[in-house]
Amino acid sequence: MQKYTDKDAALKAYDLAKAAYGRFGIDTEAAVTAARDVPVSIQCWQGDDVTGFEGAAGLSGGGILTTGNYPGRARNGDELRADAEAAFGLIPGKKRFNLHCFYAEPDGGKTVGRDELRPDHFRKWMDWSTAKGIPLDFNSSCFSHPMADSGWMLSSADPAVRSFWIRHAKAARRIASAMGANQGSPAVTDHWMPDGSKDYPADRLSPRERLRDALDEILAERYPAGTIIDAVECKLFGIGSEAYVVGSHEFYMGYAVSKQIHLCLDTGHFHPTETIADKISAMLLFLPGLLIHFSRGLRWDSDHVVTFSDDLRDVCAQIVRTRALPRVNFALDFFDASINRIAAWTIGARSLRKGLLEALLEPTALLVEAENAGKNHERLALMEEFKTLPFAAVWDKLCLDEGVPMGADWLANVRDYEERVLAKR
Ligand code: RNT
Ligand code: ZN
């Protein structure tokens, strides 16, 4: 196996890095522990290109799109779980696993209507979750379905369509609460739907009234405390909904505040140059918490694989600086069918964990001190200097402590899994 790293050299580099950060008053050991302990929810749907287990040929309709045909897509629950485990071995830190309703596995392989799904249809997932010690999160699935063909689901003017999706979202919450009870930790349950229109609507209000009323009905069902966290996810525009999305940022911001539920900010769901970093301290003044979908918007696509970008680093820094870590749920949301899917998971998850570590290594107190003293040149100078501290050595130490490959060594594991497993599908 190709090795790019050397353990002894890494440990020596870490000792030097520890001293370098120490001179700014930063305890690298504490930062490594804190970064490792933040749960990151890994999206199951990167493993199968958001296809689901209902026999669909692939993702269809609904504002999002997968492109590419890299060999080895997971085609069922056993393959998806095996692939996820392969990725888990390369991803340091606490993990959760994020499912969608259309990954149900009813007995005998039959398909159950999305409005009739029950917790026992997710028994295999729950048993796996318990065995692996990886808690689950959940999502209603309001796309890739004949009842989604019109592009309007919970906001549909057709009462039959609307009530179908209301029953579906209620079922999703019932299942999520059962997962939460099973794992002793609330299942974060996100509701996103692509409702919207390609061209200018004449009536922007009525669909929003219907969506509000539908959500009210869905959320009226109460579940035991500590089993579920409800979140609603906004979006500016999608493929086929360029002119209007019912569940826009303002819609869900208002809705989440009024109901005191979590708002989901997906980093790819805003104007192409808009980042969510500055929204965190503002929204957390009025909400119980946030769900963040880490993604990478690239032109019109909101779902490229997450990288260690300035945007991601800025978001992590804002969360840590505002001491908001306990109130933010971290989730990944990207899907790229053009590259090895285990690698996609690993790149995205490792990048987010790097962002967390870097933020936790920041000597924020020194920045605040300079700011309060009116010495903004010192604040800027320190921010610049911190960027080139020996971060990589601390990251390698985190990977070493967690027993996952350091540096680029994990690529050898992906190559091996591809040859042994994926190439045979
Ligand atoms: C779509 C949303 C949503 C989905 C997943 C599959 O734009 O981001 O979160 O990506 O639920
Ligand atoms: Zn999302």
XYZ file of C-alpha atoms and ligand atoms in Angstrom:
437
model
C 0.000 0.000 0.000
C 1.260 3.442 -0.944
C 2.377 5.406 2.136
C 2.826 9.146 2.087
C 3.380 9.591 5.806
C 5.833 8.569 8.463
C 4.568 8.107 12.002
C 7.800 9.133 13.780
C 8.134 12.244 11.636
C 4.482 13.072 12.303
C 4.952 12.795 16.052
C 8.026 15.038 15.931
C 6.145 17.580 13.815
C 3.284 17.438 16.289
C 5.581 18.260 19.220
C 6.811 21.354 17.380
C 3.247 22.335 16.462
C 2.107 21.892 20.046
C 4.780 24.319 21.181
C 3.955 26.797 18.390
C 0.258 26.899 19.340
C 1.214 26.908 23.009
C 2.988 30.232 22.527
C -0.425 31.689 21.612
C -1.987 30.079 24.672
C -3.652 27.251 22.757
C -3.785 23.700 24.117
C -3.616 21.429 21.073
C -4.624 18.324 23.044
C -7.858 19.997 24.152
C -8.552 21.170 20.598
C -8.041 17.660 19.194
C -10.422 16.178 21.770
C -13.075 18.837 21.215
C -12.874 18.541 17.404
C -13.099 14.757 17.599
C -16.200 14.858 19.817
C -18.424 16.911 17.506
C -20.881 14.501 15.832
C -20.981 14.791 12.044
C -23.954 13.228 10.288
C -22.925 11.463 7.096
C -25.501 11.408 4.316
C -26.392 7.894 3.144
C -27.450 9.273 -0.238
C -23.889 9.910 -1.501
C -23.546 6.103 -1.591
C -26.281 5.490 -4.167
C -26.668 8.816 -6.005
C -29.932 9.616 -4.131
C -31.707 6.687 -5.784
C -33.344 4.994 -2.787
C -34.629 1.431 -2.517
C -38.003 1.743 -4.208
C -36.770 0.364 -7.503
C -36.314 3.753 -9.149
C -33.772 4.112 -11.946
C -32.301 7.131 -10.178
C -33.091 10.496 -8.694
C -35.905 12.152 -10.591
C -37.417 15.617 -10.676
C -37.414 17.806 -7.678
C -34.866 20.577 -7.837
C -31.759 18.421 -7.415
C -29.727 16.394 -9.855
C -26.968 13.802 -9.764
C -24.607 13.555 -12.691
C -21.981 10.948 -13.480
C -21.850 7.189 -13.678
C -18.777 6.091 -11.736
C -18.893 2.303 -11.272
C -19.842 0.767 -7.943
C -23.039 2.474 -6.804
C -24.647 0.758 -3.791
C -27.860 -0.952 -4.942
C -29.379 -2.097 -1.663
C -29.141 -1.729 2.109
C -26.413 -4.310 2.597
C -24.179 -2.692 -0.029
C -24.866 0.785 1.288
C -24.053 -0.239 4.860
C -20.865 -2.015 3.767
C -19.739 1.050 1.791
C -20.544 3.353 4.686
C -18.469 1.175 7.011
C -15.565 1.361 4.567
C -15.797 5.148 4.701
C -16.203 5.216 8.508
C -12.792 3.570 8.795
C -11.223 6.564 7.036
C -13.150 9.336 8.774
C -11.970 10.416 12.222
C -14.294 11.627 14.971
C -17.855 11.032 16.126
C -20.226 10.042 13.377
C -23.953 9.792 12.804
C -25.661 8.438 9.677
C -28.396 10.296 7.864
C -31.225 8.384 6.142
C -34.128 9.297 3.922
C -37.583 7.707 3.953
C -37.029 6.013 0.631
C -34.286 3.837 2.139
C -36.923 1.717 3.913
C -36.432 -2.048 3.871
C -39.854 -3.673 4.361
C -39.900 -7.446 4.894
C -39.946 -9.507 1.727
C -38.620 -6.640 -0.364
C -42.088 -5.248 -1.078
C -42.575 -1.516 -1.583
C -44.670 0.282 1.003
C -46.361 3.583 0.147
C -44.449 6.545 1.525
C -47.524 7.580 3.466
C -47.671 4.159 5.142
C -44.082 3.769 6.281
C -43.520 2.586 9.842
C -40.553 2.248 12.206
C -40.334 -1.521 11.621
C -39.496 -0.831 7.964
C -36.224 0.620 9.289
C -35.463 -2.229 11.702
C -32.341 -3.297 9.768
C -30.990 0.238 9.873
C -31.699 0.560 13.582
C -30.068 -2.783 14.416
C -27.011 -1.798 12.394
C -26.916 1.586 14.093
C -26.971 -0.067 17.525
C -24.313 -2.600 16.562
C -21.996 0.081 15.166
C -22.725 2.713 17.812
C -23.606 5.192 15.045
C -26.857 7.100 15.767
C -29.242 7.828 12.894
C -30.765 11.041 11.591
C -33.711 11.209 9.236
C -35.471 13.038 6.392
C -38.860 12.992 4.755
C -38.469 12.209 1.014
C -40.602 14.583 -1.048
C -39.165 13.888 -4.511
C -38.573 11.023 -6.982
C -42.207 9.917 -6.745
C -45.283 10.018 -9.013
C -47.016 12.268 -6.473
C -44.115 14.721 -6.904
C -44.448 15.017 -10.688
C -46.316 18.325 -10.596
C -43.478 19.987 -8.654
C -45.860 20.848 -5.787
C -46.076 18.638 -2.729
C -46.982 20.048 0.680
C -47.946 23.309 -1.014
C -50.019 21.646 -3.737
C -53.430 23.116 -4.477
C -54.682 19.555 -4.963
C -55.938 18.314 -1.573
C -55.235 14.674 -2.487
C -51.575 15.420 -3.261
C -51.174 17.640 -0.234
C -52.671 15.156 2.182
C -50.507 12.348 0.778
C -47.362 14.320 1.594
C -48.729 15.383 4.978
C -49.244 11.709 5.834
C -45.728 11.019 4.528
C -44.060 13.702 6.650
C -46.003 12.526 9.702
C -44.776 8.978 9.045
C -41.209 10.295 8.788
C -41.465 11.930 12.201
C -42.959 8.788 13.758
C -40.054 6.712 12.411
C -37.486 9.299 13.507
C -38.844 9.344 17.029
C -38.573 5.529 17.171
C -34.962 5.814 15.995
C -34.293 8.451 18.640
C -35.749 6.219 21.358
C -33.720 3.248 20.074
C -30.427 5.135 20.123
C -31.016 7.313 23.187
C -30.256 10.450 21.193
C -32.716 12.541 19.186
C -32.866 11.828 15.457
C -32.466 15.151 13.704
C -35.304 15.130 11.191
C -35.152 17.459 8.257
C -37.976 18.450 5.971
C -36.926 19.768 2.590
C -39.123 19.809 -0.458
C -38.548 21.240 -3.916
C -41.976 22.915 -4.289
C -41.611 25.818 -6.630
C -41.859 26.959 -10.189
C -39.632 27.319 -13.206
C -41.068 30.629 -14.267
C -42.567 33.669 -12.575
C -45.639 32.695 -10.585
C -48.557 35.089 -10.491
C -49.432 33.998 -6.974
C -46.517 33.667 -4.587
C -48.648 33.729 -1.478
C -51.166 30.856 -1.695
C -48.544 28.050 -1.912
C -46.806 29.534 1.136
C -50.057 29.636 3.088
C -50.675 26.002 2.199
C -47.127 24.975 3.136
C -47.422 26.754 6.489
C -50.733 25.045 7.244
C -49.417 21.638 6.155
C -46.349 21.995 8.396
C -48.579 23.038 11.291
C -50.537 19.829 10.879
C -47.383 17.695 10.623
C -45.745 19.216 13.675
C -48.907 19.036 15.771
C -48.106 15.394 16.548
C -46.047 15.303 19.735
C -43.271 12.841 20.498
C -41.395 12.043 23.712
C -38.749 14.633 24.577
C -35.267 13.702 23.498
C -36.318 11.462 20.603
C -36.595 13.930 17.730
C -35.292 17.332 16.631
C -37.392 18.856 13.849
C -35.721 21.001 11.217
C -36.951 22.770 8.085
C -34.604 23.506 5.180
C -34.765 26.563 2.982
C -33.510 27.034 -0.588
C -33.247 29.981 -2.911
C -33.702 28.133 -6.190
C -33.352 24.670 -7.663
C -33.191 22.962 -11.026
C -36.651 23.591 -12.496
C -37.589 26.018 -9.739
C -35.441 28.935 -10.824
C -38.141 31.584 -10.415
C -39.710 30.627 -7.122
C -39.203 28.231 -4.225
C -42.062 28.120 -1.739
C -39.773 27.234 1.182
C -37.406 30.152 0.779
C -35.030 31.412 3.470
C -37.441 34.049 4.724
C -40.317 31.572 4.772
C -38.495 29.016 6.913
C -36.691 31.580 9.026
C -40.062 32.989 10.023
C -41.578 29.554 10.411
C -38.751 28.123 12.534
C -38.737 31.146 14.824
C -42.498 31.030 15.254
C -42.449 27.316 16.115
C -39.079 27.291 17.912
C -37.789 24.412 15.831
C -34.412 24.074 14.126
C -33.676 25.887 10.902
C -31.560 23.985 8.392
C -29.091 26.148 6.528
C -27.606 24.319 3.561
C -24.426 26.080 2.484
C -25.373 25.560 -1.188
C -28.843 27.095 -0.945
C -28.154 30.797 -1.221
C -26.961 33.260 -3.807
C -23.762 31.925 -5.388
C -21.517 34.322 -3.480
C -23.524 34.341 -0.255
C -22.177 32.368 2.698
C -24.022 31.356 5.833
C -21.203 32.281 8.237
C -22.749 35.575 9.272
C -26.224 34.078 9.691
C -25.225 31.856 12.624
C -24.860 34.411 15.415
C -27.996 36.184 14.187
C -30.248 33.134 13.912
C -29.130 31.558 17.173
C -30.438 34.578 19.073
C -33.946 33.512 18.078
C -33.833 29.742 17.584
C -33.240 26.704 19.794
C -30.579 25.497 17.368
C -29.461 25.042 13.804
C -28.930 22.150 11.461
C -26.214 22.852 8.921
C -26.014 20.932 5.674
C -22.420 21.254 4.561
C -22.310 21.230 0.813
C -20.429 23.128 -1.886
C -22.408 25.193 -4.286
C -20.762 25.514 -7.672
C -22.593 27.754 -10.129
C -26.135 26.283 -10.361
C -25.371 23.068 -8.501
C -25.788 23.131 -4.741
C -24.314 19.729 -4.000
C -20.639 19.327 -4.915
C -18.361 17.442 -2.511
C -17.359 19.574 0.473
C -13.766 20.764 0.574
C -11.661 22.633 3.146
C -12.669 25.930 1.576
C -12.632 29.451 2.974
C -16.427 29.258 3.244
C -16.350 26.102 5.311
C -13.541 27.432 7.517
C -15.419 30.642 8.103
C -18.614 28.827 9.104
C -16.693 26.626 11.557
C -14.906 29.662 12.991
C -18.189 31.487 13.549
C -19.717 28.522 15.361
C -16.718 28.094 17.636
C -16.234 31.826 18.275
C -19.859 32.209 19.320
C -19.592 29.094 21.550
C -22.461 27.599 19.564
C -21.065 24.070 19.095
C -23.682 22.429 21.360
C -26.520 24.145 19.479
C -25.446 23.243 15.965
C -26.077 19.884 14.308
C -23.453 19.166 11.666
C -24.509 17.221 8.588
C -23.037 16.605 5.156
C -25.166 17.022 2.065
C -23.537 16.421 -1.287
C -23.794 13.788 -3.983
C -21.371 13.262 -6.798
C -21.892 10.233 -9.032
C -18.830 10.968 -11.159
C -16.188 9.885 -8.638
C -15.615 6.997 -6.244
C -18.368 7.422 -3.641
C -16.330 6.184 -0.649
C -13.741 8.818 -1.529
C -16.459 11.471 -1.864
C -17.706 10.737 1.670
C -14.163 10.683 3.009
C -13.067 13.933 1.361
C -16.154 15.795 2.583
C -16.168 14.421 6.111
C -12.440 14.884 6.640
C -12.673 18.450 5.313
C -15.424 19.344 7.757
C -13.476 17.810 10.659
C -10.439 19.837 9.585
C -12.578 22.965 9.656
C -13.692 22.177 13.192
C -10.157 21.492 14.355
C -8.789 24.647 12.799
C -11.526 26.710 14.434
C -10.819 25.135 17.818
C -7.120 25.945 17.436
C -7.779 29.642 16.951
C -6.523 31.888 19.754
C -9.807 33.810 19.659
C -9.170 35.493 23.004
C -6.194 37.351 21.511
C -8.344 38.584 18.616
C -11.039 39.819 20.944
C -8.455 41.484 23.185
C -7.001 43.394 20.221
C -10.499 44.327 19.077
C -11.562 45.586 22.498
C -8.366 47.622 22.754
C -9.197 49.315 19.438
C -6.115 47.748 17.826
C -7.710 46.460 14.660
C -4.369 46.249 12.844
C -3.267 43.715 15.481
C -6.520 41.783 15.056
C -5.987 41.555 11.290
C -2.287 40.742 11.641
C -3.007 37.904 14.087
C -5.736 36.494 11.868
C -3.215 36.371 9.036
C -0.469 34.792 11.155
C -2.808 32.099 12.508
C -3.492 30.947 8.967
C 0.049 29.617 8.599
C 0.542 27.957 11.983
C 1.479 24.246 11.601
C -2.111 23.035 11.422
C -1.366 19.921 9.335
C 0.724 18.423 12.127
C -2.181 18.684 14.579
C -4.577 17.225 12.010
C -2.257 14.254 11.506
C -2.183 13.743 15.280
C -5.993 13.713 15.402
C -6.045 11.026 12.684
C -3.351 9.029 14.476
C -5.250 9.165 17.796
C -8.416 8.041 16.016
C -6.708 5.129 14.257
C -7.550 6.352 10.744
C -4.948 6.857 7.993
C -2.912 10.086 8.092
C -2.557 12.437 5.155
C -3.336 10.951 1.765
C -2.692 7.371 2.945
C -6.440 6.649 2.970
C -6.432 6.644 -0.830
C -4.793 3.213 -0.733
C -7.745 1.874 1.281
C -10.198 3.275 -1.271
C -8.247 1.721 -4.130
C -8.250 -1.623 -2.357
C -12.014 -1.506 -1.616
C -12.719 -0.504 -5.185
C -10.823 -3.520 -6.507
C -12.193 -6.006 -4.004
C -15.819 -4.864 -3.816
C -16.993 -2.017 -6.054
C -15.512 -3.282 -9.322
C -17.502 -6.525 -8.952
C -20.918 -4.837 -8.858
C -31.744 19.637 -1.604
C -31.536 19.660 -0.130
C -31.777 18.365 0.593
C -31.280 17.149 -0.172
C -31.252 15.851 0.591
C -31.141 14.675 -0.316
O -31.348 20.780 -2.218
O -30.277 20.147 0.157
O -31.223 18.437 1.855
O -30.017 17.357 -0.707
O -32.324 15.776 1.437
Zn -29.544 20.081 2.116
